[in-house]
PDB file of C-alpha atoms in Angstrom:
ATOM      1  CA  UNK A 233      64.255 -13.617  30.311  1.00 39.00           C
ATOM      2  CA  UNK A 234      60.837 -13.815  28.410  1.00 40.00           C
ATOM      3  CA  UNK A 235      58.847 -10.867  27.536  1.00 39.00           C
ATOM      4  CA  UNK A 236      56.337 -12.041  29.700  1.00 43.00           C
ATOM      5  CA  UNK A 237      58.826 -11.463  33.012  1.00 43.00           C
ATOM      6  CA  UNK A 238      59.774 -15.328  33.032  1.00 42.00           C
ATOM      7  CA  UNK A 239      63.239 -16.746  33.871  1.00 40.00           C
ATOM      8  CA  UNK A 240      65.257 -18.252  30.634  1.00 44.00           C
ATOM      9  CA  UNK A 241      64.545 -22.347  31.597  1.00 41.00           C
ATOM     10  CA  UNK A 242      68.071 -23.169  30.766  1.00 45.00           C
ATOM     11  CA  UNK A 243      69.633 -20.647  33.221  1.00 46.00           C
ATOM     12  CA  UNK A 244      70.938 -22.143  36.061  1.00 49.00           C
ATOM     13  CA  UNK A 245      69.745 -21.456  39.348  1.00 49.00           C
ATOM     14  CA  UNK A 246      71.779 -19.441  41.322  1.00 54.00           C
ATOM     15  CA  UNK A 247      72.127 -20.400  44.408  1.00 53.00           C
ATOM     16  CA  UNK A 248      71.407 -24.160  44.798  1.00 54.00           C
ATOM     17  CA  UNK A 249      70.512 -25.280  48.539  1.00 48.00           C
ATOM     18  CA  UNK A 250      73.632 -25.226  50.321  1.00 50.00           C
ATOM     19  CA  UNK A 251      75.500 -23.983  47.777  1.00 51.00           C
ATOM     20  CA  UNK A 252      76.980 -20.750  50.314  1.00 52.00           C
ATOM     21  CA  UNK A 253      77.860 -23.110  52.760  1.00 54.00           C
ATOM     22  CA  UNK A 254      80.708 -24.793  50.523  1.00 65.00           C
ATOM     23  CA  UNK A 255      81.706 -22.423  48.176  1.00 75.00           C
ATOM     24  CA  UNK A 256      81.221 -18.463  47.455  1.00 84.00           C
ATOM     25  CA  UNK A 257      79.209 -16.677  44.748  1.00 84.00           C
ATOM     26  CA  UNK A 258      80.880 -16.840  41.541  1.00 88.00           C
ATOM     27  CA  UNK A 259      80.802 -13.663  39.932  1.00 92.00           C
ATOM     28  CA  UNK A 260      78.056 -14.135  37.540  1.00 93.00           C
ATOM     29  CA  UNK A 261      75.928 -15.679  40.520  1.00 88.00           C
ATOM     30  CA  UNK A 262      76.678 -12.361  42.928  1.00 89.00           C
ATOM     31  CA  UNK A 263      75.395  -9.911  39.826  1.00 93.00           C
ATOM     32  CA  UNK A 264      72.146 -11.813  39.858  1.00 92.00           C
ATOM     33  CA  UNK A 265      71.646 -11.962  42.903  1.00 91.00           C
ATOM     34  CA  UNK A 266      72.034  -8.520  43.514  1.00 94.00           C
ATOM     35  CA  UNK A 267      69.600  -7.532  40.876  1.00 95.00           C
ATOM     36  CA  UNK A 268      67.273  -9.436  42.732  1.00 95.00           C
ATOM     37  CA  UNK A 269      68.702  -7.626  46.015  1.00 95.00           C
ATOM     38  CA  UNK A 270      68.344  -3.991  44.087  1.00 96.00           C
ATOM     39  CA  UNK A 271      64.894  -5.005  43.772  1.00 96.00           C
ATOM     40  CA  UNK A 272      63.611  -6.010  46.948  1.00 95.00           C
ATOM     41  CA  UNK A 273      66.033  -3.084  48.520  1.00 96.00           C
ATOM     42  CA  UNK A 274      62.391  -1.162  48.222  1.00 96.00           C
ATOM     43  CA  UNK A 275      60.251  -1.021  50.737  1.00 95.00           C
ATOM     44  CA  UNK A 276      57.042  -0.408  47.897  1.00 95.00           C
ATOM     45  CA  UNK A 277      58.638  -3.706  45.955  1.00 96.00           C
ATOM     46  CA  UNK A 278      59.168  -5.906  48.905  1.00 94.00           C
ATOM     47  CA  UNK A 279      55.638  -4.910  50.464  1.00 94.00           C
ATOM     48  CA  UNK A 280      54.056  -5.604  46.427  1.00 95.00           C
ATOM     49  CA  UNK A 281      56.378  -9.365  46.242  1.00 94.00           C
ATOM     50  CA  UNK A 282      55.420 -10.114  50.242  1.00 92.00           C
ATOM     51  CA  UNK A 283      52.020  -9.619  48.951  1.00 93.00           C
ATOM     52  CA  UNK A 284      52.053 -11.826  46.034  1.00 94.00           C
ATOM     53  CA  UNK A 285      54.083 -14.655  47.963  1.00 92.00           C
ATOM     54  CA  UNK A 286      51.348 -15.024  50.665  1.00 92.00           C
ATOM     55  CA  UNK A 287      48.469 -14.842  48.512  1.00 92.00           C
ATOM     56  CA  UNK A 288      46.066 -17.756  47.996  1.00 89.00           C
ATOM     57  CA  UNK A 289      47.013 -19.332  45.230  1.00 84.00           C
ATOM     58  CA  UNK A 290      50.558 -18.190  44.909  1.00 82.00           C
ATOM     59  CA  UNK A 291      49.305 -15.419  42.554  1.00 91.00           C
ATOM     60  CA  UNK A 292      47.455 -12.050  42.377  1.00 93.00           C
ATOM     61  CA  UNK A 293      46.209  -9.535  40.632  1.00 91.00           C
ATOM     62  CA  UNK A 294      46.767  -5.863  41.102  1.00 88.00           C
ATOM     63  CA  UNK A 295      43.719  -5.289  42.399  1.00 85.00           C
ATOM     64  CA  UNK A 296      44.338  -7.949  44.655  1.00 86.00           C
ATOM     65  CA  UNK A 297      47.517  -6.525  46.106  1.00 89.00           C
ATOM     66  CA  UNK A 298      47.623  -2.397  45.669  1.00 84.00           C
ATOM     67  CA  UNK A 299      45.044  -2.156  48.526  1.00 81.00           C
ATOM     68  CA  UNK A 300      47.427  -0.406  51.272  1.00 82.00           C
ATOM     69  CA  UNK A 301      50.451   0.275  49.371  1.00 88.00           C
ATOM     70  CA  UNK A 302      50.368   3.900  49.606  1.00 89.00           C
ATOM     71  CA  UNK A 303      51.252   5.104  45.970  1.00 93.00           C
ATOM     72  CA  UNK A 304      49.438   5.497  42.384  1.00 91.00           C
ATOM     73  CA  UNK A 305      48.431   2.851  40.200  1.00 88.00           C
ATOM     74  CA  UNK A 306      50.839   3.767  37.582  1.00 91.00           C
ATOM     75  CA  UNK A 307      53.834   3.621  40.266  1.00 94.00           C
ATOM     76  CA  UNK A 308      52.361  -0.132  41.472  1.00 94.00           C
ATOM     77  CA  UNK A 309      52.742  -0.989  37.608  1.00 93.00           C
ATOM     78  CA  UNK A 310      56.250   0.551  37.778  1.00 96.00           C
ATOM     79  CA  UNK A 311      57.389  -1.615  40.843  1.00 96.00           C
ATOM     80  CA  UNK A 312      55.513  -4.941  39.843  1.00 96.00           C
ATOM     81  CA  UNK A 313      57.419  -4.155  36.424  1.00 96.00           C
ATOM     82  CA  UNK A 314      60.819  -3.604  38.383  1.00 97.00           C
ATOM     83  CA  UNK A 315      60.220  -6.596  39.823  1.00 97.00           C
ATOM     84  CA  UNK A 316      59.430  -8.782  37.061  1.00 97.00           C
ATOM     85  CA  UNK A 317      62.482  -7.742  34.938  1.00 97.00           C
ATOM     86  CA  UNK A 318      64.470  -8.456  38.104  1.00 96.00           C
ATOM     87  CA  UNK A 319      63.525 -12.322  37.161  1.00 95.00           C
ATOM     88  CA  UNK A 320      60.625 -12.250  41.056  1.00 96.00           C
ATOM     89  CA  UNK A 321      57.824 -12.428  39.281  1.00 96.00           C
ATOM     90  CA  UNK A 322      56.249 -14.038  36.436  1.00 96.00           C
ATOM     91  CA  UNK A 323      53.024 -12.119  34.897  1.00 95.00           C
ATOM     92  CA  UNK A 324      50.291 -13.297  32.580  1.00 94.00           C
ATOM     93  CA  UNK A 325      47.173 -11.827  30.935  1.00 93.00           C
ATOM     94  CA  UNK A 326      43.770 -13.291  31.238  1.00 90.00           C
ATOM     95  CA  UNK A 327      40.959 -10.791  30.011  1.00 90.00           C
ATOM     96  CA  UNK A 328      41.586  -7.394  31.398  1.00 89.00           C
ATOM     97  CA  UNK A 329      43.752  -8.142  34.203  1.00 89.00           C
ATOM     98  CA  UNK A 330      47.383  -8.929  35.001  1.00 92.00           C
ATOM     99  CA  UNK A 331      48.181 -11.827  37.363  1.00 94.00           C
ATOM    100  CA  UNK A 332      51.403 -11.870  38.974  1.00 96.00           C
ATOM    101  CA  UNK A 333      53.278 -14.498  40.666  1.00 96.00           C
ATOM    102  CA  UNK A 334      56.375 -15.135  42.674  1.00 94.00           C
ATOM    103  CA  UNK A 335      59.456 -16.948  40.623  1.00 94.00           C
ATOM    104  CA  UNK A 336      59.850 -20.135  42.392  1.00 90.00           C
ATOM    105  CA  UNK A 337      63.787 -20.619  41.376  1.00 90.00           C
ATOM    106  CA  UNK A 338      64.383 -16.947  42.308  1.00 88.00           C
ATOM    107  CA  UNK A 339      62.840 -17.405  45.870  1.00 85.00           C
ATOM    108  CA  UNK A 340      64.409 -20.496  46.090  1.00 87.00           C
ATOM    109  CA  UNK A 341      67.703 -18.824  45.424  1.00 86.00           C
ATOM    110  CA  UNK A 342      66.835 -16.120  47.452  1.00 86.00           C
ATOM    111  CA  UNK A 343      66.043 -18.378  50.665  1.00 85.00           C
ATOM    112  CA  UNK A 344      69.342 -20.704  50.335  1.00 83.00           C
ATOM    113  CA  UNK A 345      71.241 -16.825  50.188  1.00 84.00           C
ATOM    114  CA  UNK A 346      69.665 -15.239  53.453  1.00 82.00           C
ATOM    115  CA  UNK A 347      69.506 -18.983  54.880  1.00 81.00           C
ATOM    116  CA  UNK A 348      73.740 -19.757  54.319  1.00 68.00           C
ATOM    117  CA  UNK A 349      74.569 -17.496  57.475  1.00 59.00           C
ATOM    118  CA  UNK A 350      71.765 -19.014  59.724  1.00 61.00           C
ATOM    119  CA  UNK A 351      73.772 -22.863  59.132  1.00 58.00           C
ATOM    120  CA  UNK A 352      77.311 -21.240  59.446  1.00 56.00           C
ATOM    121  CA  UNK A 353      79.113 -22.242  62.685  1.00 57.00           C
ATOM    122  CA  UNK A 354      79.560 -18.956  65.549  1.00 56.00           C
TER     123      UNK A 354
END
């Protein structure tokens, strides 16, 4: 991962489309995902990504997304950081604000995950 919060380009995607359906998580796969899991498992983190995700745009500032989340500024900064090291978000700098925005792979991966049990015969 980058210091900026990105995802290495030449990791490979965990969970391709479909992937669930044919074979389970290899090992490495599971540990990442679960990081990603860990994350989210917050209801601050998943309210701060949820907001990010539906933004216009596909990306947000702080100021654009702490409105309602009932904690400090330095604890949004702590959970957007949580976030970003869990390989969700991607962050850059432009003047004196942070944009944030959602990983595409990771949501990707995230999606064919939650979505493998919704194909899966009764």
């Amino acid at each position: 991962m980058s210091k900026s919060g990105g995802l290495d380009p030449d990791a490979e995607v965990c969970c391709p489309p479909g992937a669930l359906l044919h074979e389970p998580l290899s090992a490495t796969a599971a540990a990442d995902m679960a990081v990603k899991l860990k994350a989210l498992a917050d209801p601050v983190r998943l309210q701060l990504f949820s907001a990010i995700a539906s933004h216009a745009g596909g990306e947000a500032c702080v100021c654009d997304i702490s409105a309602g989340v009932e904690v400090s500024q330095p604890t949004v900064s702590h959970h957007l950081k949580v976030l970003r090291d869990a390989g969700l978000l991607t962050s850059q700098r432009r003047a004196s604000w942070v944009y944030y925005a959602v990983v595409p792979d990771a949501l990707a991966s995230l999606t064919a995950l939650l979505d493998a049990t919704a194909g899966a015969p009764s």
